[in-house]
PDB file of C-alpha atoms in Angstrom:
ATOM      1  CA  UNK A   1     118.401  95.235  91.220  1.00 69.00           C
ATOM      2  CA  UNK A   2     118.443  95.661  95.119  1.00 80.00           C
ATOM      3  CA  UNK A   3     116.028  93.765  97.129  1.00 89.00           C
ATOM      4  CA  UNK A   4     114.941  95.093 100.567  1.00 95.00           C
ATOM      5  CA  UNK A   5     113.893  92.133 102.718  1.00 97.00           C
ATOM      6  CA  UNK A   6     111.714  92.026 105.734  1.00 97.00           C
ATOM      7  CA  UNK A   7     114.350  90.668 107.972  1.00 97.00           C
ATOM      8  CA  UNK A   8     117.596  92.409 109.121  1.00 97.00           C
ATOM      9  CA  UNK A   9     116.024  95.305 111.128  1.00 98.00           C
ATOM     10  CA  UNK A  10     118.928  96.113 113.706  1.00 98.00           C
ATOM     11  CA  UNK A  11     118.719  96.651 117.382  1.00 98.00           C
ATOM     12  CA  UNK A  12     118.194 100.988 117.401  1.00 98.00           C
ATOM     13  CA  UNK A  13     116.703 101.434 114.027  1.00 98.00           C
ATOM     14  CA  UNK A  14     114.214 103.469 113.340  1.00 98.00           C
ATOM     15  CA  UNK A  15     110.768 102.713 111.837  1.00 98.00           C
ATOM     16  CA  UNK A  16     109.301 104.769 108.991  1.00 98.00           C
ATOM     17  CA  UNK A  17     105.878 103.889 108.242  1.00 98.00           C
ATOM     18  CA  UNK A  18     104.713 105.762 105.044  1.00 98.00           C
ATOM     19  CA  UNK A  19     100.709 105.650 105.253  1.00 98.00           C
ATOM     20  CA  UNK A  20      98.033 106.593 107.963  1.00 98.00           C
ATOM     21  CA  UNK A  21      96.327 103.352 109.089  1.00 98.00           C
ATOM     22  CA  UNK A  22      92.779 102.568 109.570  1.00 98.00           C
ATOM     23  CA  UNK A  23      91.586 101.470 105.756  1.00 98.00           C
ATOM     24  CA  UNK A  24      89.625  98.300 107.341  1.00 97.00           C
ATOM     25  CA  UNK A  25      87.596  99.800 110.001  1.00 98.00           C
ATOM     26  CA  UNK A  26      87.132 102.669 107.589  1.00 98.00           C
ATOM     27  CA  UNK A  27      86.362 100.220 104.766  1.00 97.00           C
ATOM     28  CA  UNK A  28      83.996  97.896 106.671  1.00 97.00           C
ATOM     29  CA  UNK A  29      82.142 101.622 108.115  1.00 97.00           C
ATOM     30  CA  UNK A  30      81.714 101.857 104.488  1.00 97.00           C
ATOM     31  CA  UNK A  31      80.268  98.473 103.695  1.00 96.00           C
ATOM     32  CA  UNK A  32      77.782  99.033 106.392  1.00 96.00           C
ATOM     33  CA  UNK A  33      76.566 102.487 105.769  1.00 96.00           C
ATOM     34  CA  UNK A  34      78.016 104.503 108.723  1.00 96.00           C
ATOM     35  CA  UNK A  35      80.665 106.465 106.818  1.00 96.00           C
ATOM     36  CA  UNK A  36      80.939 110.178 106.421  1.00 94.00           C
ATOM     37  CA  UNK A  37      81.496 111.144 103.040  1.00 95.00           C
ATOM     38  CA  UNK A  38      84.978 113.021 104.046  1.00 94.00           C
ATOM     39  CA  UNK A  39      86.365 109.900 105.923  1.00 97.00           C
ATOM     40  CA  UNK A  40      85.337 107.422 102.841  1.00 97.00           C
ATOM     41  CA  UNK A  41      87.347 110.527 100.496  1.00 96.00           C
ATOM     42  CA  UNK A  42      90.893 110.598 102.825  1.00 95.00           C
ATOM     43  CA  UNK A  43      90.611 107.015 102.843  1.00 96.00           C
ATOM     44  CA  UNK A  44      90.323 106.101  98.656  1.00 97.00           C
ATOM     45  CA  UNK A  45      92.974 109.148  98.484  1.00 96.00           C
ATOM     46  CA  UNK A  46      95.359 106.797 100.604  1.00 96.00           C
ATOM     47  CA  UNK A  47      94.497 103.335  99.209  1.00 96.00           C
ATOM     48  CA  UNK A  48      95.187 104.443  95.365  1.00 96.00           C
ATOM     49  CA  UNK A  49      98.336 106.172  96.167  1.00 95.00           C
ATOM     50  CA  UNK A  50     100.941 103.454  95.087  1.00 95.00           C
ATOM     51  CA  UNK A  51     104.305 102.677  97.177  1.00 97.00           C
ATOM     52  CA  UNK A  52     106.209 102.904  94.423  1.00 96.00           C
ATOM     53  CA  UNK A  53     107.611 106.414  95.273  1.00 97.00           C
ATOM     54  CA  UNK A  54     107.845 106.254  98.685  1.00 98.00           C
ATOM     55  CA  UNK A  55     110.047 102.653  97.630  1.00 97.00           C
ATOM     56  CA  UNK A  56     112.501 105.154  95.809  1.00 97.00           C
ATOM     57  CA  UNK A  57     113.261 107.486  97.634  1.00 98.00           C
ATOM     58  CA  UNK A  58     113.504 104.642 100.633  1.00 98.00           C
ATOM     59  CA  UNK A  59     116.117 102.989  98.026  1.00 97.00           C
ATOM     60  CA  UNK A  60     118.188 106.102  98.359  1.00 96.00           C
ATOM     61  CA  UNK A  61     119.295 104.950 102.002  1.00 97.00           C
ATOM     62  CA  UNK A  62     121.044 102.242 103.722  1.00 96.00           C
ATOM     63  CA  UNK A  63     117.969 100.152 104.763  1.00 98.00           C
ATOM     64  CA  UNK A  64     117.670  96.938 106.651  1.00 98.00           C
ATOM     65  CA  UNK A  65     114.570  96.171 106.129  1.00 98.00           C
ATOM     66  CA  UNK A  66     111.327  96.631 105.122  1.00 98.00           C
ATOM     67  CA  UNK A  67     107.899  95.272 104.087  1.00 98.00           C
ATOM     68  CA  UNK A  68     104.612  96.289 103.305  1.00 97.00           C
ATOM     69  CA  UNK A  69     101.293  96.684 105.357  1.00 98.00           C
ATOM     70  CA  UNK A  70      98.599  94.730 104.172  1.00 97.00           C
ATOM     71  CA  UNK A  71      95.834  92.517 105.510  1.00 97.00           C
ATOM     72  CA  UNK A  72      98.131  91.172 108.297  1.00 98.00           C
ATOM     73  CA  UNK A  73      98.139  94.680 109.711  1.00 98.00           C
ATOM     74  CA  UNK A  74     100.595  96.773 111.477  1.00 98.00           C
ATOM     75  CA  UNK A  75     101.732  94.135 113.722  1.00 98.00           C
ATOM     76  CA  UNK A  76     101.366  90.927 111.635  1.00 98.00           C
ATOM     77  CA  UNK A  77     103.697  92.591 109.340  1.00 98.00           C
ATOM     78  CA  UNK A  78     106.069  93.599 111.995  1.00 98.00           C
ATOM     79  CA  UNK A  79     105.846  91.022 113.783  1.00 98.00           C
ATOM     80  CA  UNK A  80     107.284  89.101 111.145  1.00 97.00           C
ATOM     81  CA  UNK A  81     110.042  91.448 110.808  1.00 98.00           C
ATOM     82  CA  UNK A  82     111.176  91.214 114.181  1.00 98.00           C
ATOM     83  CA  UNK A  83     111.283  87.681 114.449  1.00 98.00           C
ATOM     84  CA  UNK A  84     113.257  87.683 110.964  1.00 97.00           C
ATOM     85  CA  UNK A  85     115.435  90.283 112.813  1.00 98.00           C
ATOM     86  CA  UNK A  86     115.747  88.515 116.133  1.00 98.00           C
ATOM     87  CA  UNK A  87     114.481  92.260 117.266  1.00 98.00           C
ATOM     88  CA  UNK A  88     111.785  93.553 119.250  1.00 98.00           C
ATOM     89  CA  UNK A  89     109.743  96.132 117.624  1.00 98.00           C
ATOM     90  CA  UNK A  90     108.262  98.956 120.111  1.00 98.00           C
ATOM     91  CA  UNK A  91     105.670 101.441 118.749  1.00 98.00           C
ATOM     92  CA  UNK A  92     104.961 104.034 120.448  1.00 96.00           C
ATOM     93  CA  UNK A  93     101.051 105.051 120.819  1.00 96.00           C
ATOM     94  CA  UNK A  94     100.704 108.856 119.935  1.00 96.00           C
ATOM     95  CA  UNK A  95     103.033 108.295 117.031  1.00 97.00           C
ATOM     96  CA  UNK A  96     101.182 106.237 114.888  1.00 98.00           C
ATOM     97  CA  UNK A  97      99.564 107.860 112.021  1.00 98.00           C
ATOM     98  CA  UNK A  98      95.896 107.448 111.450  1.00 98.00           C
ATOM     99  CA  UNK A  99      93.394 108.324 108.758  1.00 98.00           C
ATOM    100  CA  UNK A 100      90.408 110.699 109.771  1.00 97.00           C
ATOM    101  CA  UNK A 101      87.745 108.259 111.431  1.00 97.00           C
ATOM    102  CA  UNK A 102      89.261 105.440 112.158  1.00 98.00           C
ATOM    103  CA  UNK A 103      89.486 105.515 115.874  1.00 96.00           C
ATOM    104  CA  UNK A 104      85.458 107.023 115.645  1.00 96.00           C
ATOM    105  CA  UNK A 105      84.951 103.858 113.802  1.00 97.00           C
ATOM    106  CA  UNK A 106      86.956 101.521 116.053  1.00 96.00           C
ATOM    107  CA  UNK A 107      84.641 103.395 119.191  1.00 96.00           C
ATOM    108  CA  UNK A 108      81.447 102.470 116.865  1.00 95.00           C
ATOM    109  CA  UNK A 109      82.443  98.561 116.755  1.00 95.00           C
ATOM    110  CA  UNK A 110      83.173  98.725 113.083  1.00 96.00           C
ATOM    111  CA  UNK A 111      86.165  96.197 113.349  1.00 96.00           C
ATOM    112  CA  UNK A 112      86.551  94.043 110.576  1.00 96.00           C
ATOM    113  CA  UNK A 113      86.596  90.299 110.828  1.00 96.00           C
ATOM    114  CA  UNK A 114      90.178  90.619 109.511  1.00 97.00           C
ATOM    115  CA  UNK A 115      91.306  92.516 112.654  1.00 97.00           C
ATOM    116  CA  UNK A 116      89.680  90.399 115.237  1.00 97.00           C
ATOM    117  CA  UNK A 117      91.443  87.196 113.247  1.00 98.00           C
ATOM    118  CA  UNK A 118      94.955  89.127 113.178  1.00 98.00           C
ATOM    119  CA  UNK A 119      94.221  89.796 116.979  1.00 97.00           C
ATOM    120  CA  UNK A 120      93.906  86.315 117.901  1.00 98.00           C
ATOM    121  CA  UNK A 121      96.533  85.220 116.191  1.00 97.00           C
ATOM    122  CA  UNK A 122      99.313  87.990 116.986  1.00 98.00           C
ATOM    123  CA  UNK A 123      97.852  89.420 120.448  1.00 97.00           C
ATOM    124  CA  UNK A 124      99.952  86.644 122.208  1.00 97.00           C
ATOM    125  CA  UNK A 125     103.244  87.539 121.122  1.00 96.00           C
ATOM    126  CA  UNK A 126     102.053  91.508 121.549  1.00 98.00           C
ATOM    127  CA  UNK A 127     102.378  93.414 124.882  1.00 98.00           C
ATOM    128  CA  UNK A 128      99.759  96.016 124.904  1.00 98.00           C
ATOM    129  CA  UNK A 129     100.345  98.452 127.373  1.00 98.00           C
ATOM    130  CA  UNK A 130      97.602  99.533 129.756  1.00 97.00           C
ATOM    131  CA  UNK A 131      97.796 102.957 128.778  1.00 97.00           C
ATOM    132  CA  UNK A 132      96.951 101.889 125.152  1.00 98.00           C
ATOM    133  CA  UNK A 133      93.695 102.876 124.170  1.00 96.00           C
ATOM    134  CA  UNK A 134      91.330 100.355 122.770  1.00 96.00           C
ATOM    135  CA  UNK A 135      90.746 101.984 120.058  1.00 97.00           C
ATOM    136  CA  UNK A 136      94.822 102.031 119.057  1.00 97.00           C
ATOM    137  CA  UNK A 137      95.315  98.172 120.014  1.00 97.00           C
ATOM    138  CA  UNK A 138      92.797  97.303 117.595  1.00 97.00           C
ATOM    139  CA  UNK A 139      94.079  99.572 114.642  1.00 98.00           C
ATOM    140  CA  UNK A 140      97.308  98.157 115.195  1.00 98.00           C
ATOM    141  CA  UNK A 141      95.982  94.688 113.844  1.00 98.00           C
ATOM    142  CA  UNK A 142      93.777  96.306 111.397  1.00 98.00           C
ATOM    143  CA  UNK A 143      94.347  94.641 107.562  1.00 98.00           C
ATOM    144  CA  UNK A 144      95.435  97.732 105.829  1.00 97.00           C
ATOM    145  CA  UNK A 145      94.281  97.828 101.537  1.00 94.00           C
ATOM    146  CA  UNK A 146      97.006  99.318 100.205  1.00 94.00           C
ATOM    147  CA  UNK A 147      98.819 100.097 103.076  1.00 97.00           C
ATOM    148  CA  UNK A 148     102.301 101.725 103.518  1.00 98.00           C
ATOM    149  CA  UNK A 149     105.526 100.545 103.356  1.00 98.00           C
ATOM    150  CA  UNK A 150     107.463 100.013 106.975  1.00 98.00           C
ATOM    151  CA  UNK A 151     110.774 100.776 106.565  1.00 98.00           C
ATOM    152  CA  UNK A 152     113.986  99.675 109.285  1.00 98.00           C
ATOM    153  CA  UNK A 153     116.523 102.635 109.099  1.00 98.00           C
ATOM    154  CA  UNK A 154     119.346 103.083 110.853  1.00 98.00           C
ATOM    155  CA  UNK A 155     118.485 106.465 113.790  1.00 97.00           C
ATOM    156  CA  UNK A 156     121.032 108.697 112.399  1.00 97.00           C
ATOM    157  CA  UNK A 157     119.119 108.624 109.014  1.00 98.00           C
ATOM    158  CA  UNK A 158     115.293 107.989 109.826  1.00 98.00           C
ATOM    159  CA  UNK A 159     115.001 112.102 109.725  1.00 98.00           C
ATOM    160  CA  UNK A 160     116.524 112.450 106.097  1.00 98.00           C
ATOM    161  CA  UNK A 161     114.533 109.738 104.877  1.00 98.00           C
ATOM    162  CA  UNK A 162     110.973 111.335 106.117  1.00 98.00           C
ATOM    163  CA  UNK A 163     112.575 114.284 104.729  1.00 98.00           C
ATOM    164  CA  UNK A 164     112.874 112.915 101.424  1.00 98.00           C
ATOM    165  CA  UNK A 165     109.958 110.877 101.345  1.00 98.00           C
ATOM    166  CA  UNK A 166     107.995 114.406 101.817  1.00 98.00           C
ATOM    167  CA  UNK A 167     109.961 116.102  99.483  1.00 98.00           C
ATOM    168  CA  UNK A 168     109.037 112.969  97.016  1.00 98.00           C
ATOM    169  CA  UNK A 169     104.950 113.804  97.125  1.00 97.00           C
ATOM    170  CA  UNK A 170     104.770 111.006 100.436  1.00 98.00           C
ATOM    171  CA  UNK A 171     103.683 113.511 102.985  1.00 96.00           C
ATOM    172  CA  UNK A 172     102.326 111.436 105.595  1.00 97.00           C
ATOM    173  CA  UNK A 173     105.686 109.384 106.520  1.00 98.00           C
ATOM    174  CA  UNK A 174     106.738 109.486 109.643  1.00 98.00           C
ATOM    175  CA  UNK A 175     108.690 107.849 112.543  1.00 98.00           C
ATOM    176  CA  UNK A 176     106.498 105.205 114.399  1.00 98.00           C
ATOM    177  CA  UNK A 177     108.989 102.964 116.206  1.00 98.00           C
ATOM    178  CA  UNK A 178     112.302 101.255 116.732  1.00 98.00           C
ATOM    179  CA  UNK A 179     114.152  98.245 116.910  1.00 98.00           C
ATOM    180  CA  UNK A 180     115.216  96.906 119.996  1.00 98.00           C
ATOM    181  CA  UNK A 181     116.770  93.622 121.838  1.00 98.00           C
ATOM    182  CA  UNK A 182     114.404  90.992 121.621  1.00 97.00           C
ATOM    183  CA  UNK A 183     112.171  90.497 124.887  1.00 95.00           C
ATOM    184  CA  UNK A 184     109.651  87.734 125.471  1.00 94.00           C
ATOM    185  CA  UNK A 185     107.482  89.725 122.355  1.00 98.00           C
ATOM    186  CA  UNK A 186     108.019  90.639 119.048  1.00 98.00           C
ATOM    187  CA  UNK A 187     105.731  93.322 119.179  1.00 98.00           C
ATOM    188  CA  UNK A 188     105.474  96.064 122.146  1.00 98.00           C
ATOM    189  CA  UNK A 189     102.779  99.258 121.901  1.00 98.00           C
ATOM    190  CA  UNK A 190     103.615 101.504 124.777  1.00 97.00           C
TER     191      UNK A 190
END
């Protein structure tokens, strides 16, 4: 009865992303026999939990926007969102949640062909800053299976909603990023 689009993110939101990222490196470590047990377990436990809680407890609040994160990746998705938005997104390194082994597997060379195409087709309307490890820029366009939702909330209530997303059972939401004026990118990682 209420539809959350991925456009109307406003300048000083906040972004909630509700999953760790890293399923496709993890998955294609996987596929090629280079997985540790533990990292293939976190990563299943992620992909089968659905979004349908987390979309709740996220319908609870005055959102602007929101979409999920799929095989576009963290910033094919947003990227979308900001131009819909007429926003630049800015994530912020060290807060972006990752599964166990992913940036192991991203140091390996397990990138999936995914990633490399969302790379080349995002990259140029992504700054990357130099203090951004290699590792991060390329989970950042890693396709996600069954990836979290990204959710545009306004500041003042990005804390009760991570608050009520882990009170709901979705423990690994967390704050990864904000909305602000549009620059020459729709996607910064500082």
């Amino acid at each position: 009865r209420r539809v959350i689009r991925n456009v109307g993110a406003q300048i000083g939101d906040a972004l909630v992303l509700t999953k760790p990222l890293g399923t496709g490196v993890l998955m294609t470590a996987f596929k090629r026999d280079r997985l540790a047990p533990e990292y293939y377990d976190s990563a299943v436990a992620t992909m089968v939990q659905l979004n349908a809680r987390a979309a709740e407890v996220m319908l609870q609040f005055e959102v602007h926007a929101a979409t999920d994160i799929t095989g576009f990746g963290l910033v094919g998705h947003s990227s979308k969102m900001a131009d819909g938005s007429g926003v630049t997104i800015v994530f912020e390194e060290s807060d972006l949640p990752l599964l166990p082994g992913a940036l192991e597997c991203c140091r390996e060379g397990l990138i999936p062909g995914g990633g490399t195409r969302n790379r080349e087709f995002y990259g140029p309307r992504t700054r990357i800053s130099e203090e951004v490890s290699d590792e991060m820029s390329a989970i950042a366009f890693d396709p996600q299976t069954s990836g979290g939702l990204l959710i545009a909330v306004s500041d003042r209530d990005a804390i009760s909603l991570v608050a009520a997303l882990h009170s709901a059972g979705v423990s690994e939401a967390c704050i990864v990023g904000k909305a602000a004026e549009r620059s020459g990118f729709a996607i910064e990682l500082v």
